[in-house]
PDB file of C-alpha atoms in Angstrom:
ATOM      1  CA  MET R   1      74.457 130.260 117.864  1.00  0.00           C
ATOM      2  CA  PHE R   2      73.411 127.137 117.372  1.00  0.00           C
ATOM      3  CA  TYR R   3      75.763 126.302 114.848  1.00  0.00           C
ATOM      4  CA  ALA R   4      78.903 127.701 116.763  1.00  0.00           C
ATOM      5  CA  LEU R   5      77.993 125.870 120.022  1.00  0.00           C
ATOM      6  CA  ASN R   6      77.600 122.742 118.060  1.00  0.00           C
ATOM      7  CA  TRP R   7      81.202 122.981 116.011  1.00  0.00           C
ATOM      8  CA  PHE R   8      82.492 124.215 119.172  1.00  0.00           C
ATOM      9  CA  LEU R   9      81.612 121.380 121.727  1.00  0.00           C
ATOM     10  CA  SER R  10      82.367 118.777 118.872  1.00  0.00           C
ATOM     11  CA  LEU R  11      85.713 120.689 118.079  1.00  0.00           C
ATOM     12  CA  ALA R  12      86.453 120.663 121.957  1.00  0.00           C
ATOM     13  CA  LEU R  13      85.600 116.823 121.919  1.00  0.00           C
ATOM     14  CA  LEU R  14      87.207 116.040 119.159  1.00  0.00           C
ATOM     15  CA  ALA R  15      90.227 117.746 121.389  1.00  0.00           C
ATOM     16  CA  LEU R  16      89.641 115.272 124.797  1.00  0.00           C
ATOM     17  CA  TRP R  17      89.292 112.609 121.931  1.00  0.00           C
ATOM     18  CA  SER R  18      92.870 113.457 120.679  1.00  0.00           C
ATOM     19  CA  LEU R  19      93.884 113.925 123.947  1.00  0.00           C
ATOM     20  CA  ALA R  20      92.867 110.521 125.528  1.00  0.00           C
ATOM     21  CA  CYS R  21      94.199 108.282 122.206  1.00  0.00           C
ATOM     22  CA  TRP R  22      97.283 110.338 123.044  1.00  0.00           C
ATOM     23  CA  GLY R  23      97.261 109.140 126.292  1.00  0.00           C
ATOM     24  CA  MET R  24      96.823 105.606 126.102  1.00  0.00           C
ATOM     25  CA  HIS R  25      98.767 104.955 123.336  1.00  0.00           C
ATOM     26  CA  ALA R  26     102.071 106.740 125.558  1.00  0.00           C
ATOM     27  CA  VAL R  27     100.908 103.996 128.155  1.00  0.00           C
ATOM     28  CA  THR R  28     100.583 101.204 126.018  1.00  0.00           C
ATOM     29  CA  VAL R  29     103.951 101.958 124.279  1.00  0.00           C
ATOM     30  CA  TRP R  30     105.691 102.273 127.686  1.00  0.00           C
ATOM     31  CA  VAL R  31     103.799  98.765 129.444  1.00  0.00           C
ATOM     32  CA  VAL R  32     104.696  96.884 125.813  1.00  0.00           C
ATOM     33  CA  SER R  33     108.191  97.947 125.454  1.00  0.00           C
ATOM     34  CA  SER R  34     108.904  97.485 129.167  1.00  0.00           C
ATOM     35  CA  ALA R  35     107.652  93.968 128.886  1.00  0.00           C
ATOM     36  CA  GLY R  36     110.531  92.855 128.169  1.00  0.00           C
ATOM     37  CA  ALA R  37     111.973  93.392 131.498  1.00  0.00           C
ATOM     38  CA  LEU R  38     109.683  90.850 133.253  1.00  0.00           C
ATOM     39  CA  ALA R  39     111.320  88.155 131.188  1.00  0.00           C
ATOM     40  CA  GLY R  40     113.982  88.346 133.375  1.00  0.00           C
ATOM     41  CA  GLY R  41     113.102  85.444 135.809  1.00  0.00           C
ATOM     42  CA  SER R  42     110.794  84.659 138.797  1.00  0.00           C
ATOM     43  CA  ALA R  43     112.241  87.424 141.131  1.00  0.00           C
ATOM     44  CA  VAL R  44     110.899  89.765 138.218  1.00  0.00           C
ATOM     45  CA  ALA R  45     108.046  89.212 138.135  1.00  0.00           C
ATOM     46  CA  ASN R  46     107.399  88.747 141.718  1.00  0.00           C
ATOM     47  CA  THR R  47     108.469  92.064 142.448  1.00  0.00           C
ATOM     48  CA  ILE R  48     106.436  93.666 139.613  1.00  0.00           C
ATOM     49  CA  LEU R  49     103.416  91.514 140.326  1.00  0.00           C
ATOM     50  CA  VAL R  50     103.144  91.624 143.718  1.00  0.00           C
ATOM     51  CA  PRO R  51     104.619  94.903 145.620  1.00  0.00           C
ATOM     52  CA  GLY R  52     105.837  95.187 149.022  1.00  0.00           C
ATOM     53  CA  TRP R  53     103.213  97.114 150.417  1.00  0.00           C
ATOM     54  CA  LEU R  54     100.301  94.693 149.287  1.00  0.00           C
ATOM     55  CA  LYS R  55     102.505  91.763 150.838  1.00  0.00           C
ATOM     56  CA  ALA R  56     102.132  93.158 153.968  1.00  0.00           C
ATOM     57  CA  TRP R  57      98.004  92.783 153.886  1.00  0.00           C
ATOM     58  CA  MET R  58      97.986  89.639 151.640  1.00  0.00           C
ATOM     59  CA  PRO R  59      97.361  86.292 153.907  1.00  0.00           C
ATOM     60  CA  PRO R  60     100.907  83.837 153.782  1.00  0.00           C
ATOM     61  CA  GLU R  61      98.148  81.051 152.646  1.00  0.00           C
ATOM     62  CA  LEU R  62      96.708  83.154 149.792  1.00  0.00           C
ATOM     63  CA  MET R  63     100.294  84.485 149.365  1.00  0.00           C
ATOM     64  CA  GLY R  64     101.845  80.961 148.835  1.00  0.00           C
ATOM     65  CA  GLN R  65      98.897  80.306 146.864  1.00  0.00           C
ATOM     66  CA  TRP R  66      99.908  82.878 144.407  1.00  0.00           C
ATOM     67  CA  GLU R  67     103.883  81.947 144.171  1.00  0.00           C
ATOM     68  CA  ALA R  68     103.226  78.860 143.281  1.00  0.00           C
ATOM     69  CA  PHE R  69     100.638  79.961 140.511  1.00  0.00           C
ATOM     70  CA  VAL R  70     102.984  82.387 139.461  1.00  0.00           C
ATOM     71  CA  SER R  71     105.748  79.340 139.018  1.00  0.00           C
ATOM     72  CA  SER R  72     103.548  77.353 137.208  1.00  0.00           C
ATOM     73  CA  VAL R  73     102.449  79.625 134.817  1.00  0.00           C
ATOM     74  CA  GLY R  74     106.082  81.297 134.548  1.00  0.00           C
ATOM     75  CA  PRO R  75     107.360  79.689 131.333  1.00  0.00           C
ATOM     76  CA  MET R  76     104.516  80.695 129.376  1.00  0.00           C
ATOM     77  CA  VAL R  77     104.514  84.152 130.546  1.00  0.00           C
ATOM     78  CA  GLN R  78     108.024  84.631 129.533  1.00  0.00           C
ATOM     79  CA  ALA R  79     107.449  83.005 126.037  1.00  0.00           C
ATOM     80  CA  VAL R  80     104.989  85.941 125.874  1.00  0.00           C
ATOM     81  CA  LEU R  81     106.906  89.048 127.240  1.00  0.00           C
ATOM     82  CA  GLU R  82     109.706  88.283 125.329  1.00  0.00           C
ATOM     83  CA  ALA R  83     107.427  88.734 122.640  1.00  0.00           C
ATOM     84  CA  VAL R  84     105.580  91.527 122.917  1.00  0.00           C
ATOM     85  CA  PRO R  85     108.260  94.185 122.572  1.00  0.00           C
ATOM     86  CA  ALA R  86     108.276  93.202 118.969  1.00  0.00           C
ATOM     87  CA  LEU R  87     104.597  95.186 119.034  1.00  0.00           C
ATOM     88  CA  ALA R  88     105.196  98.438 119.857  1.00  0.00           C
ATOM     89  CA  GLY R  89     104.693  99.484 116.386  1.00  0.00           C
ATOM     90  CA  GLY R  90     101.682  98.044 116.131  1.00  0.00           C
ATOM     91  CA  VAL R  91     100.038  99.192 118.780  1.00  0.00           C
ATOM     92  CA  THR R  92     100.910 102.851 117.290  1.00  0.00           C
ATOM     93  CA  PHE R  93      99.575 101.754 113.982  1.00  0.00           C
ATOM     94  CA  LEU R  94      96.128 100.956 115.912  1.00  0.00           C
ATOM     95  CA  ALA R  95      96.398 103.925 117.911  1.00  0.00           C
ATOM     96  CA  TRP R  96      96.279 105.779 114.279  1.00  0.00           C
ATOM     97  CA  VAL R  97      93.417 103.940 113.897  1.00  0.00           C
ATOM     98  CA  LEU R  98      91.103 104.300 116.499  1.00  0.00           C
ATOM     99  CA  TRP R  99      92.007 107.805 116.450  1.00  0.00           C
ATOM    100  CA  GLY R 100      90.811 108.419 113.207  1.00  0.00           C
ATOM    101  CA  LEU R 101      87.635 106.527 112.975  1.00  0.00           C
ATOM    102  CA  GLY R 102      86.854 107.772 116.082  1.00  0.00           C
ATOM    103  CA  ALA R 103      87.597 111.829 114.751  1.00  0.00           C
ATOM    104  CA  VAL R 104      85.711 110.955 111.720  1.00  0.00           C
ATOM    105  CA  LEU R 105      83.177 109.671 113.518  1.00  0.00           C
ATOM    106  CA  LEU R 106      83.021 113.162 115.880  1.00  0.00           C
ATOM    107  CA  VAL R 107      82.994 115.415 112.806  1.00  0.00           C
ATOM    108  CA  ALA R 108      80.032 113.542 110.988  1.00  0.00           C
ATOM    109  CA  LEU R 109      78.027 113.701 114.307  1.00  0.00           C
ATOM    110  CA  ALA R 110      78.776 117.494 114.419  1.00  0.00           C
ATOM    111  CA  VAL R 111      77.559 117.491 110.512  1.00  0.00           C
ATOM    112  CA  GLY R 112      74.831 115.840 111.520  1.00  0.00           C
ATOM    113  CA  ILE R 113      73.554 118.163 113.789  1.00  0.00           C
ATOM    114  CA  HIS R 114      74.274 121.324 111.643  1.00  0.00           C
ATOM    115  CA  ILE R 115      71.926 119.515 109.402  1.00  0.00           C
ATOM    116  CA  LEU R 116      69.468 119.205 111.740  1.00  0.00           C
ATOM    117  CA  ILE R 117      69.633 122.742 113.223  1.00  0.00           C
ATOM    118  CA  ALA R 118      69.274 124.065 109.487  1.00  0.00           C
ATOM    119  CA  LEU R 119      66.344 121.901 109.191  1.00  0.00           C
ATOM    120  CA  ALA R 120      64.671 123.055 112.475  1.00  0.00           C
ATOM    121  CA  LYS R 121      65.299 127.094 111.487  1.00  0.00           C
ATOM    122  CA  ARG R 122      63.519 126.114 108.163  1.00  0.00           C
ATOM    123  CA  HIS R 123      60.418 124.143 109.681  1.00  0.00           C
ATOM    124  CA  ASN R 124      60.166 126.896 112.334  1.00  0.00           C
ATOM    125  CA  GLY R 125      61.036 130.026 109.732  1.00  0.00           C
ATOM    126  CA  GLY R 126      63.942 131.190 111.642  1.00  0.00           C
ATOM    127  CA  PRO R 127      63.818 133.769 113.918  1.00  0.00           C
ATOM    128  CA  GLY R 128      61.586 136.353 112.743  1.00  0.00           C
ATOM    129  CA  ALA R 129      58.988 133.734 112.040  1.00  0.00           C
ATOM    130  CA  ALA R 130      57.014 134.388 115.269  1.00  0.00           C
ATOM    131  CA  LYS R 131      57.163 138.225 115.213  1.00  0.00           C
ATOM    132  CA  ALA R 132      56.007 137.987 111.812  1.00  0.00           C
ATOM    133  CA  ALA R 133      52.784 135.609 112.800  1.00  0.00           C
ATOM    134  CA  LEU R 134      52.032 137.812 115.808  1.00  0.00           C
ATOM    135  CA  ALA R 135      51.801 141.156 113.657  1.00  0.00           C
ATOM    136  CA  ARG R 136      49.164 139.763 111.062  1.00  0.00           C
TER     137      ARG R 136
END
């Protein structure tokens, strides 16, 4: 029973790990591939960086400081954003490596727990050992 429970939980964790890696990969590739659109200039960057609903809640002084900061960092950000879409292939490779490491770790953990269950059964003599000791 413990073996089945161990492997069921381990495979469920592996499925959740796979789902999490897939979701993070999809979001990361979307962000990296659409980052080139931000290189369109400061108007696009201001629209994306500070949404309209947030502008209504920001004080005018803070908004002025924010716009000054964005305009001063703009050329550097634009250079980085133009180079980012080329990294989308690297993100896929990195996602597969991270998924593989996590999967190996989860399977190794399941095998370790399997061995611990076997050792515990051997040490205790199995499920019938207590009845035999009471019968003596």
